[in-house]
XYZ file of C-alpha atoms in Angstrom:
762
model
C 126.253 -136.288 -9.932
C 127.827 -136.725 -13.541
C 128.915 -140.287 -14.423
C 132.799 -140.262 -14.076
C 133.693 -142.431 -17.219
C 136.615 -142.845 -19.061
C 135.361 -141.876 -22.737
C 136.651 -145.046 -24.267
C 136.100 -147.738 -21.614
C 133.811 -150.465 -22.263
C 131.716 -150.234 -18.925
C 129.800 -147.305 -17.372
C 130.350 -146.588 -13.797
C 127.232 -146.638 -12.370
C 127.538 -150.897 -12.159
C 131.329 -151.451 -12.024
C 132.842 -153.490 -9.731
C 128.797 -154.645 -8.764
C 128.836 -158.652 -8.765
C 125.736 -159.412 -11.316
C 127.198 -157.174 -13.313
C 130.526 -159.129 -13.225
C 127.957 -162.212 -14.107
C 125.890 -160.981 -16.915
C 129.507 -159.833 -18.714
C 131.135 -163.086 -18.571
C 127.849 -164.510 -19.696
C 127.068 -168.748 -19.995
C 124.676 -171.243 -21.654
C 121.201 -171.252 -21.311
C 118.678 -174.106 -22.844
C 116.189 -171.395 -25.404
C 112.898 -173.192 -25.773
C 110.516 -172.618 -28.523
C 108.630 -175.690 -28.416
C 108.012 -179.399 -27.049
C 110.329 -180.385 -29.371
C 112.901 -176.872 -30.009
C 115.355 -176.773 -27.354
C 118.603 -175.938 -28.291
C 121.616 -174.307 -25.730
C 122.283 -170.479 -26.775
C 125.368 -168.953 -25.136
C 124.179 -165.744 -23.622
C 126.326 -162.445 -22.576
C 125.619 -158.834 -22.091
C 127.766 -156.396 -24.093
C 130.675 -154.558 -22.841
C 128.036 -151.426 -23.559
C 125.969 -152.668 -20.583
C 122.771 -151.861 -22.890
C 122.686 -154.792 -25.175
C 122.880 -158.564 -25.367
C 124.490 -161.281 -27.311
C 123.307 -164.021 -28.108
C 125.937 -167.012 -29.855
C 125.549 -170.505 -30.127
C 127.789 -172.480 -27.886
C 129.832 -174.913 -30.314
C 130.425 -172.208 -32.839
C 130.452 -168.923 -31.141
C 129.157 -167.575 -34.381
C 127.037 -164.560 -33.811
C 123.172 -165.488 -33.673
C 121.136 -162.306 -32.730
C 121.030 -159.967 -29.996
C 118.781 -157.217 -28.449
C 119.028 -154.052 -26.805
C 118.234 -153.699 -23.116
C 115.767 -150.811 -23.645
C 113.785 -152.587 -25.875
C 112.932 -155.551 -22.461
C 109.827 -154.564 -21.205
C 110.194 -156.996 -17.637
C 111.997 -160.549 -16.822
C 109.673 -162.737 -15.237
C 111.261 -165.639 -13.372
C 109.143 -168.891 -13.214
C 107.161 -170.716 -15.968
C 105.207 -167.404 -16.618
C 104.677 -167.216 -20.030
C 102.239 -169.591 -22.360
C 105.387 -170.852 -24.078
C 107.095 -171.979 -20.675
C 103.578 -173.539 -19.200
C 102.829 -175.149 -22.538
C 106.228 -176.797 -23.464
C 108.040 -177.396 -19.985
C 107.140 -179.374 -17.084
C 106.500 -178.145 -13.500
C 109.667 -179.939 -12.519
C 111.832 -177.020 -14.164
C 109.678 -174.166 -12.989
C 112.568 -172.503 -10.528
C 115.413 -173.039 -13.226
C 112.735 -171.253 -16.001
C 112.944 -167.375 -16.863
C 111.300 -165.088 -19.764
C 112.643 -161.810 -21.008
C 109.380 -160.087 -22.320
C 109.901 -157.317 -25.026
C 108.137 -153.804 -25.298
C 107.304 -154.482 -28.925
C 105.533 -157.552 -30.972
C 108.935 -159.214 -30.588
C 108.134 -162.488 -29.161
C 109.339 -163.387 -25.787
C 112.921 -165.098 -25.229
C 112.264 -168.452 -22.985
C 115.076 -169.984 -21.009
C 115.599 -172.546 -18.690
C 119.147 -172.433 -16.598
C 121.258 -174.910 -15.052
C 119.930 -174.610 -11.544
C 117.584 -172.383 -8.972
C 120.171 -169.929 -8.443
C 121.603 -169.215 -11.955
C 118.247 -168.323 -13.380
C 117.673 -166.396 -10.213
C 120.907 -164.706 -10.786
C 119.926 -163.884 -14.623
C 116.868 -162.231 -13.248
C 118.132 -159.983 -10.928
C 121.149 -158.932 -12.716
C 119.670 -157.824 -15.575
C 116.780 -156.289 -13.389
C 119.651 -154.712 -11.927
C 121.226 -153.440 -14.791
C 117.917 -152.286 -16.336
C 117.268 -150.510 -13.403
C 120.093 -148.570 -13.480
C 119.788 -147.416 -17.155
C 116.164 -146.385 -16.178
C 117.544 -144.490 -13.213
C 119.859 -142.428 -15.281
C 119.039 -139.036 -15.295
C 118.938 -137.397 -18.825
C 122.574 -135.651 -18.520
C 123.613 -138.992 -17.435
C 121.972 -141.085 -20.958
C 123.595 -138.495 -22.912
C 126.875 -139.321 -21.466
C 126.338 -143.075 -21.516
C 125.127 -142.756 -25.223
C 128.048 -140.704 -26.238
C 130.880 -142.656 -24.824
C 129.162 -145.635 -26.288
C 129.619 -144.369 -29.591
C 132.632 -142.950 -28.988
C 133.610 -146.729 -28.037
C 132.277 -148.128 -31.715
C 133.670 -145.895 -33.511
C 137.516 -146.919 -31.621
C 137.984 -149.354 -34.379
C 141.239 -150.911 -33.212
C 140.351 -150.486 -29.466
C 143.636 -148.781 -28.581
C 141.590 -146.578 -26.110
C 142.697 -143.644 -28.749
C 140.880 -141.706 -31.355
C 142.198 -140.903 -34.915
C 140.777 -138.346 -37.467
C 138.999 -141.045 -39.373
C 137.542 -142.623 -36.390
C 136.620 -139.020 -34.936
C 134.376 -138.692 -38.884
C 133.170 -142.203 -38.094
C 131.867 -140.596 -34.642
C 130.367 -137.643 -35.967
C 128.225 -139.918 -37.950
C 127.412 -142.834 -35.521
C 126.066 -139.444 -33.477
C 123.913 -138.192 -36.168
C 125.781 -135.262 -37.441
C 127.142 -134.250 -40.670
C 129.934 -131.951 -40.861
C 132.488 -131.129 -43.924
C 135.989 -132.725 -43.441
C 137.325 -129.091 -43.205
C 135.472 -128.842 -40.035
C 135.954 -132.386 -38.502
C 139.823 -131.346 -39.438
C 139.645 -128.219 -37.755
C 137.583 -130.090 -34.338
C 140.512 -132.507 -34.246
C 143.348 -130.029 -34.763
C 142.037 -127.963 -31.962
C 142.071 -130.863 -29.562
C 145.187 -132.062 -30.728
C 147.421 -130.448 -28.115
C 149.988 -133.073 -27.843
C 150.305 -132.753 -31.913
C 150.539 -136.646 -31.747
C 147.905 -137.283 -34.814
C 145.535 -138.771 -32.053
C 143.316 -137.893 -29.504
C 143.925 -139.498 -25.852
C 142.798 -138.859 -22.158
C 142.161 -135.100 -21.553
C 141.735 -134.455 -25.351
C 138.722 -136.726 -25.341
C 137.715 -135.032 -22.866
C 138.317 -131.446 -24.325
C 136.512 -132.550 -27.588
C 133.823 -134.339 -25.194
C 132.927 -130.825 -23.849
C 133.273 -129.244 -26.987
C 130.638 -131.725 -28.665
C 128.237 -131.567 -26.028
C 128.068 -127.399 -25.420
C 124.847 -126.152 -25.096
C 125.030 -122.411 -25.868
C 121.344 -122.006 -25.043
C 121.759 -122.859 -21.245
C 124.926 -121.060 -21.226
C 122.717 -117.680 -22.378
C 119.605 -118.333 -20.039
C 122.249 -119.199 -17.179
C 124.578 -115.856 -17.742
C 121.243 -113.737 -17.710
C 120.379 -115.011 -14.072
C 123.818 -115.460 -12.846
C 124.065 -111.853 -11.644
C 126.951 -112.631 -8.462
C 130.032 -112.579 -9.818
C 128.999 -114.532 -12.938
C 127.607 -117.230 -10.463
C 123.675 -117.987 -9.556
C 123.401 -117.334 -6.175
C 120.152 -118.540 -4.440
C 118.378 -115.270 -4.956
C 119.290 -115.446 -8.702
C 118.223 -118.862 -9.024
C 114.321 -117.878 -7.051
C 114.029 -114.913 -9.523
C 114.756 -117.394 -12.565
C 112.124 -119.706 -11.182
C 109.518 -117.301 -10.213
C 109.813 -115.051 -13.256
C 110.681 -117.333 -16.015
C 109.305 -120.896 -14.692
C 106.414 -119.238 -13.138
C 107.012 -121.318 -10.721
C 105.217 -120.023 -7.151
C 108.640 -121.333 -4.979
C 110.010 -120.515 -1.680
C 113.909 -119.660 -0.990
C 113.412 -122.931 1.076
C 112.745 -124.598 -2.249
C 115.413 -123.224 -3.743
C 118.346 -124.316 -1.399
C 116.671 -127.670 -1.573
C 117.450 -127.523 -5.271
C 121.610 -126.335 -4.825
C 121.405 -129.576 -2.455
C 119.938 -131.822 -5.007
C 121.769 -130.847 -8.033
C 124.843 -128.663 -7.589
C 127.814 -130.964 -8.466
C 130.336 -128.641 -6.904
C 130.783 -128.480 -2.973
C 131.919 -125.330 -2.438
C 129.349 -123.801 -4.786
C 127.057 -125.696 -2.372
C 128.733 -124.312 0.687
C 127.992 -120.915 -0.287
C 124.529 -121.410 -1.541
C 125.614 -120.825 -5.244
C 124.334 -122.848 -8.322
C 127.081 -123.428 -11.108
C 126.822 -123.502 -14.750
C 126.909 -127.874 -14.184
C 124.352 -128.012 -11.222
C 121.821 -125.459 -13.422
C 122.455 -127.740 -16.542
C 121.919 -130.905 -13.714
C 118.504 -129.251 -12.450
C 117.369 -128.639 -15.801
C 117.890 -132.522 -17.179
C 116.073 -133.918 -14.078
C 111.914 -134.124 -13.579
C 111.667 -130.290 -12.129
C 112.837 -128.939 -15.111
C 110.880 -131.232 -17.716
C 107.756 -129.894 -19.610
C 105.525 -132.815 -17.483
C 104.351 -131.110 -13.881
C 106.344 -133.891 -11.793
C 103.446 -132.541 -9.364
C 101.105 -134.696 -11.483
C 103.496 -137.877 -11.426
C 101.738 -139.564 -8.861
C 97.883 -139.732 -7.715
C 96.998 -135.844 -6.935
C 93.143 -135.931 -7.875
C 90.358 -137.118 -5.686
C 89.627 -140.517 -6.009
C 86.474 -140.838 -4.218
C 84.124 -139.612 -6.562
C 81.531 -141.790 -8.609
C 82.840 -144.175 -10.980
C 81.251 -143.040 -13.991
C 83.174 -138.963 -12.718
C 86.643 -140.855 -14.438
C 87.970 -141.421 -17.857
C 88.914 -145.054 -17.701
C 91.357 -146.462 -19.833
C 89.752 -149.011 -21.777
C 91.047 -152.063 -24.001
C 89.191 -153.458 -27.197
C 89.427 -157.007 -28.108
C 92.106 -157.267 -25.220
C 93.107 -160.951 -26.371
C 94.398 -159.721 -29.826
C 97.890 -159.039 -30.628
C 97.607 -158.210 -33.946
C 94.493 -158.321 -36.383
C 90.877 -159.154 -35.518
C 90.815 -162.028 -38.629
C 93.921 -164.145 -38.067
C 96.295 -162.908 -35.580
C 97.210 -164.946 -32.458
C 94.918 -164.627 -28.901
C 97.202 -165.014 -25.944
C 97.527 -164.045 -21.921
C 100.028 -161.882 -23.052
C 97.843 -159.508 -24.927
C 96.201 -158.981 -21.681
C 99.052 -158.539 -19.647
C 100.748 -155.861 -21.430
C 97.313 -153.756 -21.399
C 97.153 -154.082 -17.393
C 100.917 -153.545 -16.935
C 100.055 -150.030 -18.662
C 97.666 -149.319 -16.491
C 94.438 -150.577 -18.435
C 91.362 -150.921 -16.238
C 89.243 -152.501 -18.758
C 89.441 -155.611 -20.562
C 87.680 -157.246 -22.964
C 86.867 -160.967 -22.787
C 85.133 -162.396 -25.984
C 83.999 -165.964 -24.670
C 82.759 -168.839 -26.859
C 82.019 -172.591 -26.385
C 85.216 -174.360 -26.241
C 86.676 -177.821 -25.910
C 86.516 -180.488 -23.109
C 83.857 -178.416 -21.711
C 86.246 -175.488 -21.164
C 85.211 -171.669 -22.663
C 87.748 -170.051 -24.643
C 88.422 -166.522 -26.070
C 88.841 -165.572 -29.414
C 87.403 -163.425 -32.023
C 84.373 -165.246 -32.917
C 83.327 -166.323 -36.542
C 87.391 -165.741 -37.357
C 90.858 -167.347 -37.427
C 91.853 -165.925 -34.859
C 93.568 -168.350 -32.157
C 92.145 -169.697 -28.998
C 92.852 -169.325 -25.516
C 91.313 -170.876 -22.516
C 89.134 -168.738 -20.427
C 90.839 -170.232 -16.926
C 94.408 -168.908 -18.378
C 93.126 -165.502 -19.268
C 91.408 -165.138 -15.776
C 94.751 -166.406 -13.959
C 97.102 -164.029 -16.097
C 94.619 -161.369 -14.754
C 94.505 -162.037 -11.317
C 98.438 -162.196 -11.106
C 99.017 -158.682 -13.403
C 96.006 -156.506 -12.648
C 97.365 -155.160 -9.490
C 101.098 -156.455 -9.412
C 103.845 -154.082 -7.531
C 106.494 -156.362 -7.654
C 107.442 -155.964 -11.212
C 110.662 -154.935 -11.880
C 110.982 -150.882 -13.187
C 106.885 -151.084 -13.269
C 104.066 -150.695 -10.649
C 100.189 -151.425 -11.926
C 97.484 -149.644 -10.628
C 95.862 -150.498 -7.916
C 92.853 -149.153 -8.896
C 90.023 -151.566 -10.267
C 89.667 -153.660 -13.255
C 86.727 -154.183 -15.247
C 86.217 -157.305 -16.970
C 83.713 -156.511 -20.255
C 82.428 -160.069 -20.864
C 80.906 -160.634 -24.490
C 79.331 -163.792 -23.701
C 78.134 -166.790 -26.563
C 78.777 -169.738 -24.308
C 76.049 -172.153 -23.524
C 74.476 -172.200 -19.949
C 76.558 -174.736 -18.945
C 79.830 -173.052 -19.903
C 78.816 -169.908 -18.335
C 78.319 -171.973 -15.492
C 82.210 -173.009 -15.637
C 82.988 -169.342 -16.508
C 81.586 -168.120 -12.939
C 83.169 -171.021 -11.359
C 87.170 -169.724 -12.620
C 85.592 -166.320 -11.886
C 85.228 -167.285 -8.095
C 87.570 -169.838 -7.640
C 90.718 -167.921 -9.256
C 89.410 -164.172 -8.394
C 88.527 -165.112 -5.024
C 87.874 -161.997 -2.585
C 88.696 -159.436 -5.040
C 85.438 -160.476 -7.156
C 83.103 -157.542 -6.150
C 79.651 -159.814 -5.786
C 77.666 -157.471 -3.718
C 77.042 -153.842 -3.602
C 79.254 -151.882 -1.472
C 77.143 -151.321 2.020
C 74.010 -152.834 3.287
C 71.161 -150.718 1.071
C 70.600 -150.495 -2.450
C 73.131 -147.903 -3.774
C 71.758 -145.006 -5.695
C 75.223 -144.228 -7.052
C 78.779 -145.502 -8.192
C 81.226 -146.108 -5.401
C 84.497 -144.309 -5.896
C 88.025 -145.722 -7.071
C 89.345 -145.732 -3.982
C 86.250 -147.918 -2.228
C 87.101 -150.462 -5.457
C 90.743 -150.498 -4.899
C 91.829 -154.254 -5.350
C 88.362 -155.228 -7.245
C 86.936 -156.475 -10.002
C 83.893 -155.826 -11.678
C 82.087 -157.853 -13.838
C 80.419 -155.924 -16.944
C 77.784 -158.131 -18.710
C 74.108 -158.996 -19.115
C 72.099 -159.828 -15.680
C 68.392 -161.539 -15.394
C 67.368 -159.173 -12.883
C 67.574 -155.766 -11.566
C 70.351 -154.873 -8.878
C 67.737 -154.998 -5.979
C 67.252 -158.173 -5.894
C 70.661 -158.834 -4.463
C 68.798 -157.336 -1.391
C 65.514 -158.570 -1.377
C 65.894 -162.248 -2.765
C 64.405 -161.177 -5.797
C 65.400 -163.552 -8.354
C 62.466 -163.107 -11.609
C 64.470 -163.017 -14.806
C 64.036 -159.543 -16.758
C 62.996 -160.890 -20.565
C 63.439 -158.036 -22.246
C 67.336 -157.452 -21.208
C 69.442 -157.968 -23.892
C 73.210 -157.078 -23.394
C 75.216 -154.564 -25.434
C 78.005 -157.058 -25.815
C 75.953 -159.505 -27.799
C 74.257 -156.689 -29.951
C 77.806 -156.240 -30.821
C 79.268 -159.218 -31.178
C 75.887 -159.631 -33.907
C 76.816 -156.489 -35.920
C 80.546 -157.345 -36.250
C 79.164 -160.899 -36.828
C 77.154 -159.565 -39.490
C 79.631 -157.407 -41.373
C 81.398 -160.556 -41.838
C 78.618 -163.237 -42.448
C 75.937 -160.625 -44.109
C 73.290 -163.671 -45.151
C 73.431 -165.229 -41.561
C 70.626 -164.084 -39.248
C 70.976 -164.658 -35.546
C 68.760 -164.274 -32.674
C 69.849 -161.608 -30.106
C 68.649 -163.267 -27.228
C 70.650 -166.253 -24.921
C 70.195 -167.896 -22.204
C 71.803 -166.555 -19.262
C 73.091 -169.067 -16.301
C 72.436 -167.423 -12.737
C 75.853 -167.979 -11.303
C 77.275 -165.683 -14.299
C 74.177 -162.762 -14.046
C 74.738 -162.510 -10.159
C 78.225 -161.522 -10.431
C 77.269 -158.203 -13.007
C 76.480 -155.706 -10.193
C 77.568 -152.053 -10.978
C 78.036 -152.487 -14.825
C 74.898 -154.194 -16.332
C 74.807 -154.204 -20.055
C 71.510 -152.851 -21.524
C 70.352 -151.548 -24.987
C 70.459 -148.087 -25.896
C 67.434 -146.503 -27.691
C 67.547 -142.658 -26.538
C 68.943 -140.228 -24.048
C 65.608 -139.709 -22.778
C 64.562 -142.982 -22.664
C 67.461 -144.423 -20.500
C 66.530 -141.343 -18.264
C 63.432 -142.763 -17.604
C 64.057 -146.539 -17.793
C 67.362 -146.850 -16.663
C 69.221 -147.155 -13.613
C 72.280 -145.750 -13.064
C 74.200 -149.221 -12.847
C 72.824 -149.769 -16.448
C 75.175 -148.403 -19.036
C 75.360 -149.197 -22.858
C 78.176 -149.669 -25.281
C 77.841 -147.779 -28.584
C 79.803 -148.350 -31.688
C 81.989 -145.636 -32.527
C 80.303 -144.552 -35.476
C 76.992 -144.293 -33.256
C 79.064 -142.713 -30.683
C 81.107 -140.148 -33.089
C 77.398 -139.558 -34.103
C 75.963 -138.360 -31.306
C 79.262 -136.529 -29.587
C 78.665 -134.425 -33.083
C 75.010 -133.919 -33.127
C 74.002 -134.272 -29.429
C 77.015 -133.684 -26.895
C 75.140 -131.835 -24.291
C 72.701 -134.777 -23.853
C 75.644 -137.049 -24.187
C 77.391 -135.267 -21.268
C 74.491 -135.000 -18.951
C 73.457 -138.951 -19.743
C 77.675 -139.745 -18.549
C 76.915 -137.692 -15.298
C 74.273 -140.465 -14.101
C 75.569 -143.532 -16.300
C 78.611 -145.255 -17.539
C 79.369 -145.724 -21.213
C 81.648 -147.569 -23.249
C 82.146 -146.938 -27.231
C 83.732 -150.051 -29.060
C 85.990 -149.621 -32.579
C 84.005 -150.677 -35.754
C 84.185 -154.366 -37.082
C 85.450 -153.089 -40.280
C 88.758 -152.103 -38.622
C 90.221 -155.726 -38.904
C 93.384 -154.163 -39.044
C 92.808 -153.478 -35.269
C 93.277 -149.681 -36.298
C 91.476 -147.434 -33.997
C 89.628 -144.157 -34.202
C 90.129 -140.518 -32.527
C 89.570 -140.947 -28.959
C 89.380 -137.019 -28.733
C 85.364 -136.247 -29.482
C 84.353 -139.316 -26.812
C 85.923 -137.645 -24.090
C 84.631 -134.066 -24.974
C 81.402 -135.825 -24.797
C 82.065 -137.039 -21.120
C 82.425 -141.187 -22.248
C 84.129 -143.101 -19.933
C 85.215 -146.067 -21.328
C 86.879 -144.775 -24.530
C 87.894 -148.873 -25.941
C 90.809 -148.926 -28.626
C 93.148 -151.517 -29.746
C 96.122 -151.350 -27.362
C 98.338 -154.297 -29.432
C 98.521 -150.835 -32.182
C 100.469 -148.447 -32.225
C 99.611 -144.793 -33.764
C 98.668 -140.978 -33.276
C 95.350 -142.276 -31.101
C 96.969 -144.513 -28.847
C 99.518 -141.684 -28.356
C 96.202 -139.657 -26.807
C 95.711 -142.622 -25.427
C 98.328 -142.714 -23.196
C 98.706 -138.896 -22.729
C 95.125 -138.726 -21.122
C 96.196 -141.060 -18.891
C 99.635 -139.898 -17.911
C 98.934 -137.953 -15.035
C 97.541 -138.950 -11.884
C 100.032 -141.585 -11.489
C 99.249 -143.411 -14.616
C 96.759 -145.362 -12.367
C 94.229 -145.832 -15.466
C 91.514 -143.481 -13.775
C 91.424 -139.556 -14.690
C 88.892 -137.017 -12.983
C 86.510 -135.689 -15.620
C 86.188 -131.967 -15.771
C 83.777 -130.333 -13.261
C 81.543 -129.030 -15.768
C 81.544 -132.766 -17.351
C 80.251 -133.501 -13.687
C 77.824 -130.583 -12.742
C 74.447 -131.803 -13.737
C 73.570 -127.699 -14.285
C 76.480 -127.518 -16.983
C 75.350 -126.869 -20.499
C 79.049 -127.465 -21.912
C 78.810 -127.543 -25.909
C 82.205 -128.926 -27.158
C 80.906 -127.558 -30.612
C 79.214 -124.463 -29.574
C 81.140 -122.652 -27.003
C 79.040 -120.486 -24.895
C 79.828 -118.782 -21.647
C 80.401 -120.617 -18.685
C 83.373 -122.608 -16.391
C 84.644 -124.586 -19.305
C 85.947 -121.077 -21.022
C 88.966 -120.465 -20.086
C 91.065 -119.396 -22.718
C 94.815 -119.489 -22.857
C 97.167 -117.918 -25.168
C 99.766 -120.441 -25.863
C 103.216 -119.836 -26.611
C 105.843 -122.448 -27.871
C 109.261 -122.005 -29.263
C 111.197 -124.529 -30.060
C 114.608 -123.951 -29.522
C 116.881 -126.893 -30.117
C 116.918 -131.088 -30.184
C 119.750 -133.440 -28.589
C 120.720 -136.464 -29.655
C 117.953 -137.594 -32.223
C 118.340 -141.375 -33.171
C 119.120 -142.037 -36.876
C 116.419 -143.344 -38.258
C 117.760 -145.765 -41.245
C 120.460 -147.417 -39.250
C 121.945 -149.576 -42.216
C 122.931 -146.740 -44.020
C 126.424 -145.022 -42.307
C 125.778 -141.778 -44.072
C 122.329 -141.560 -43.216
C 121.842 -138.206 -41.118
C 118.244 -136.792 -39.769
C 117.016 -133.842 -41.436
C 115.062 -133.191 -38.350
C 111.930 -130.817 -38.086
C 108.971 -130.449 -35.156
C 105.256 -130.143 -35.303
C 103.639 -128.780 -32.459
C 99.644 -130.103 -32.267
C 96.968 -129.294 -30.005
C 93.463 -131.883 -29.620
C 90.884 -130.981 -27.987
C 87.281 -129.402 -28.560
C 87.205 -128.521 -32.065
C 87.708 -124.686 -31.653
C 91.211 -126.228 -30.606
C 92.706 -128.393 -32.645
C 95.732 -126.928 -34.213
C 99.110 -128.087 -35.798
C 102.236 -126.409 -36.926
C 105.569 -126.847 -37.709
C 109.114 -125.728 -38.203
C 111.536 -125.700 -41.078
C 113.486 -128.418 -41.759
C 117.452 -129.133 -40.917
C 119.586 -130.382 -43.178
C 121.994 -133.083 -41.618
C 121.709 -132.725 -38.205
C 120.521 -134.707 -35.730
C 122.443 -133.976 -32.790
C 122.067 -130.980 -31.770
C 119.785 -128.876 -34.510
C 118.690 -125.469 -33.432
C 115.473 -123.793 -34.872
C 114.348 -120.934 -32.524
C 110.949 -121.073 -34.016
C 107.656 -119.247 -32.133
C 104.122 -120.458 -32.589
C 101.274 -119.211 -30.798
C 97.777 -121.273 -30.301
C 94.649 -119.713 -28.555
C 93.460 -122.637 -26.733
C 89.440 -122.055 -25.129
C 88.950 -125.714 -22.988
C 92.464 -126.304 -21.581
C 91.221 -129.154 -19.403
C 90.108 -131.023 -22.424
C 93.167 -130.289 -24.388
C 96.082 -132.542 -25.292
C 99.403 -130.918 -26.776
C 101.396 -133.582 -28.841
C 105.236 -132.639 -30.225
C 106.222 -135.110 -32.615
C 110.039 -135.076 -34.656
C 110.246 -136.260 -38.263
C 113.195 -136.907 -40.516
C 111.908 -134.499 -43.672
C 112.204 -136.326 -47.110
C 111.536 -134.002 -50.148
C 110.253 -137.502 -52.671
C 108.364 -139.221 -49.712
C 106.245 -139.522 -46.590
C 108.715 -138.015 -43.325
C 109.435 -140.848 -41.109
C 108.744 -140.706 -37.164
C 111.866 -139.731 -35.276
C 109.932 -139.336 -31.768
C 107.193 -137.797 -30.245
C 105.568 -137.088 -26.630
C 102.012 -135.967 -25.814
C 100.475 -134.734 -22.352
C 97.804 -133.064 -21.479
C 97.518 -129.204 -21.347
C 96.579 -128.612 -17.753
C 99.710 -131.124 -16.834
C 102.565 -128.948 -18.717
C 104.928 -126.230 -16.947
C 105.420 -123.077 -18.178
C 109.229 -121.651 -18.959
C 112.568 -123.262 -20.262
C 111.719 -127.097 -20.648
C 113.534 -130.194 -21.953
C 110.427 -132.335 -23.607
C 111.539 -136.371 -23.315
C 110.908 -138.563 -26.968
C 109.205 -141.682 -27.134
C 109.055 -144.165 -29.924
C 105.541 -145.118 -31.649
C 105.785 -148.130 -29.307
C 105.957 -145.320 -26.406
C 109.254 -146.341 -25.190
C 111.339 -143.819 -23.733
C 114.757 -142.655 -26.319
C 117.084 -142.222 -23.260
C 119.520 -139.547 -24.764
C 116.930 -137.517 -27.172
C 115.038 -134.940 -26.035
C 113.675 -131.473 -27.026
C 114.283 -127.497 -25.304
C 111.707 -125.792 -25.316
C 109.979 -122.287 -23.706
C 106.243 -122.306 -22.694
C 104.223 -119.681 -22.004
C 100.673 -120.099 -21.160
C 98.743 -116.522 -21.057
C 94.960 -115.526 -19.947
C 93.086 -114.840 -23.125
């Protein structure tokens, strides 16, 4: 249903009257904690727009700072952050809660006056945030526009003057000349009172949000007395959207989205109902059939791309930034399924995690394992569900034998039965189990003293020649930082830790032939990006076959001290599974990673194409011969329009976006391409392009499609407005809405592109 709003009122109706909402709107004092000594009372309340929080000092009521609910990642009850655990006592556990942000903004740690009050804050915030997330695109638009109207109503008289209307138009990112604004105002001011109120504001809203392109599409198919019958809608879905659907499906759509009861009874879809349908997931560019788990999850583990993080403990750069359990939590909540632990001897016999030989801060190994245990498979987090598929703990081990034993103890005591310490089954395996069989389990990746069959025949002979590639990788990084130092590539290994390595034994890579002849399926190598890129470029087919039998992990060069990332696409093209990236860095490479793992329930595992799993395959990404990988498509993309693009320079009231749209393809070298529209001056609210692009895509199963909206600047680099990337094979044909995300991957609620997509056989 559409939001029923008073367009100059302050509270949207999706929660009006809710006691939790009223509690938040009233607000109250909370104790803000930054350290043992810094504890100050602050007044918090939800603003009337129900989208932002206001933080004030309780004595002076002077505004201190605020934040948007859209920036909140989660709200955690209890002492669930490093800060609260460090600076508060167990006695206040049930009065504590924390607000966690999506960006690098620091957590807000708070103590309420009672357990009941703390729970009320947590449940209230979760309810409002969930309500915001559940709004459809049309409701988000209405909520956003009425909020801008409310801000423009400077004297709060629930009326809109011509001056306020001009201010409102700038708020919504559209620049119009005075004569147009006056014409619009006079057209709506039917009472000739000099202000707009009530139904006049509704009329103004309808004029403003009119979508001519939707009208044209609707009129083309509404052939039954100007209405779209169920038969007309079926024609639209089958011929325009290329969806093989039935009459029963059409009827369900009408029941679900039609807002007019009479039309619903007559099995018609009105224009409003059609717009409602287009703004929901069925009208999205992303195929809703790919939203949940849809792939076979019982294939061997090495047959999947696995979402993987490098130096997971770091929040910022590689030299002096903080190490934190929070970095692990954020990566796991993004369904990262392979995290890295860089382990060193710490004080008081407790191993620590940090980037060795640098000024990065240290975090206790046991605290990291506790955080991983808590969040790896979490299902109760508000508005987030974590993958249930296995998590690989990649150990970069620099500890003494004594502290390795402490590591083994913490892994066993904290992870318990979830830690895999034996191969599945009763005999020596010849291949990996699948993600489904390993649900809820932790796998340790690291050095092992002997072969895996020792777990069945009690063979405890140490393999003196084995070298942990993780150790070698660390030495390479140390060598880059301290070139004069020479270190041994051998470390002594505690049997207790060694025995935990089951399916991911680290070994040194020499050649593909050597690996094939000497290494078992569970023995895996790690490759520095330059080595991996060289193999992918010059020996791709051999690399692909290597990855049909074994796992490969790729990590960024040690020279990337700013935590930048390499392009993961060439490594996926070569079948590499664990392509580890710096998750803390928002960049194009991380956008591509998030797009690769967007389908299949965002579970962190994507089944590789058959031609990367079939031993008979001769697929080479660089030299495309005839084979099952060659499924040539001609992709037609029309960029029609955009809606409610955010202002980039919010500090300047008169700064309006000049948008342009880029469409980019990432895949095998022959498919990489980029095209862009012209820019449109001074219109971020409803710009229209109607620009056609055509791309040839040879290997669609490996291709990603990226939409980027930029604010054109003739004098300097264009600013990012929003973006969206998805796999080619998860894209729907026809007229589709494209959601837009920030550079950190957060949804921009009211913004989007409207496009027409058609992928035809080439």
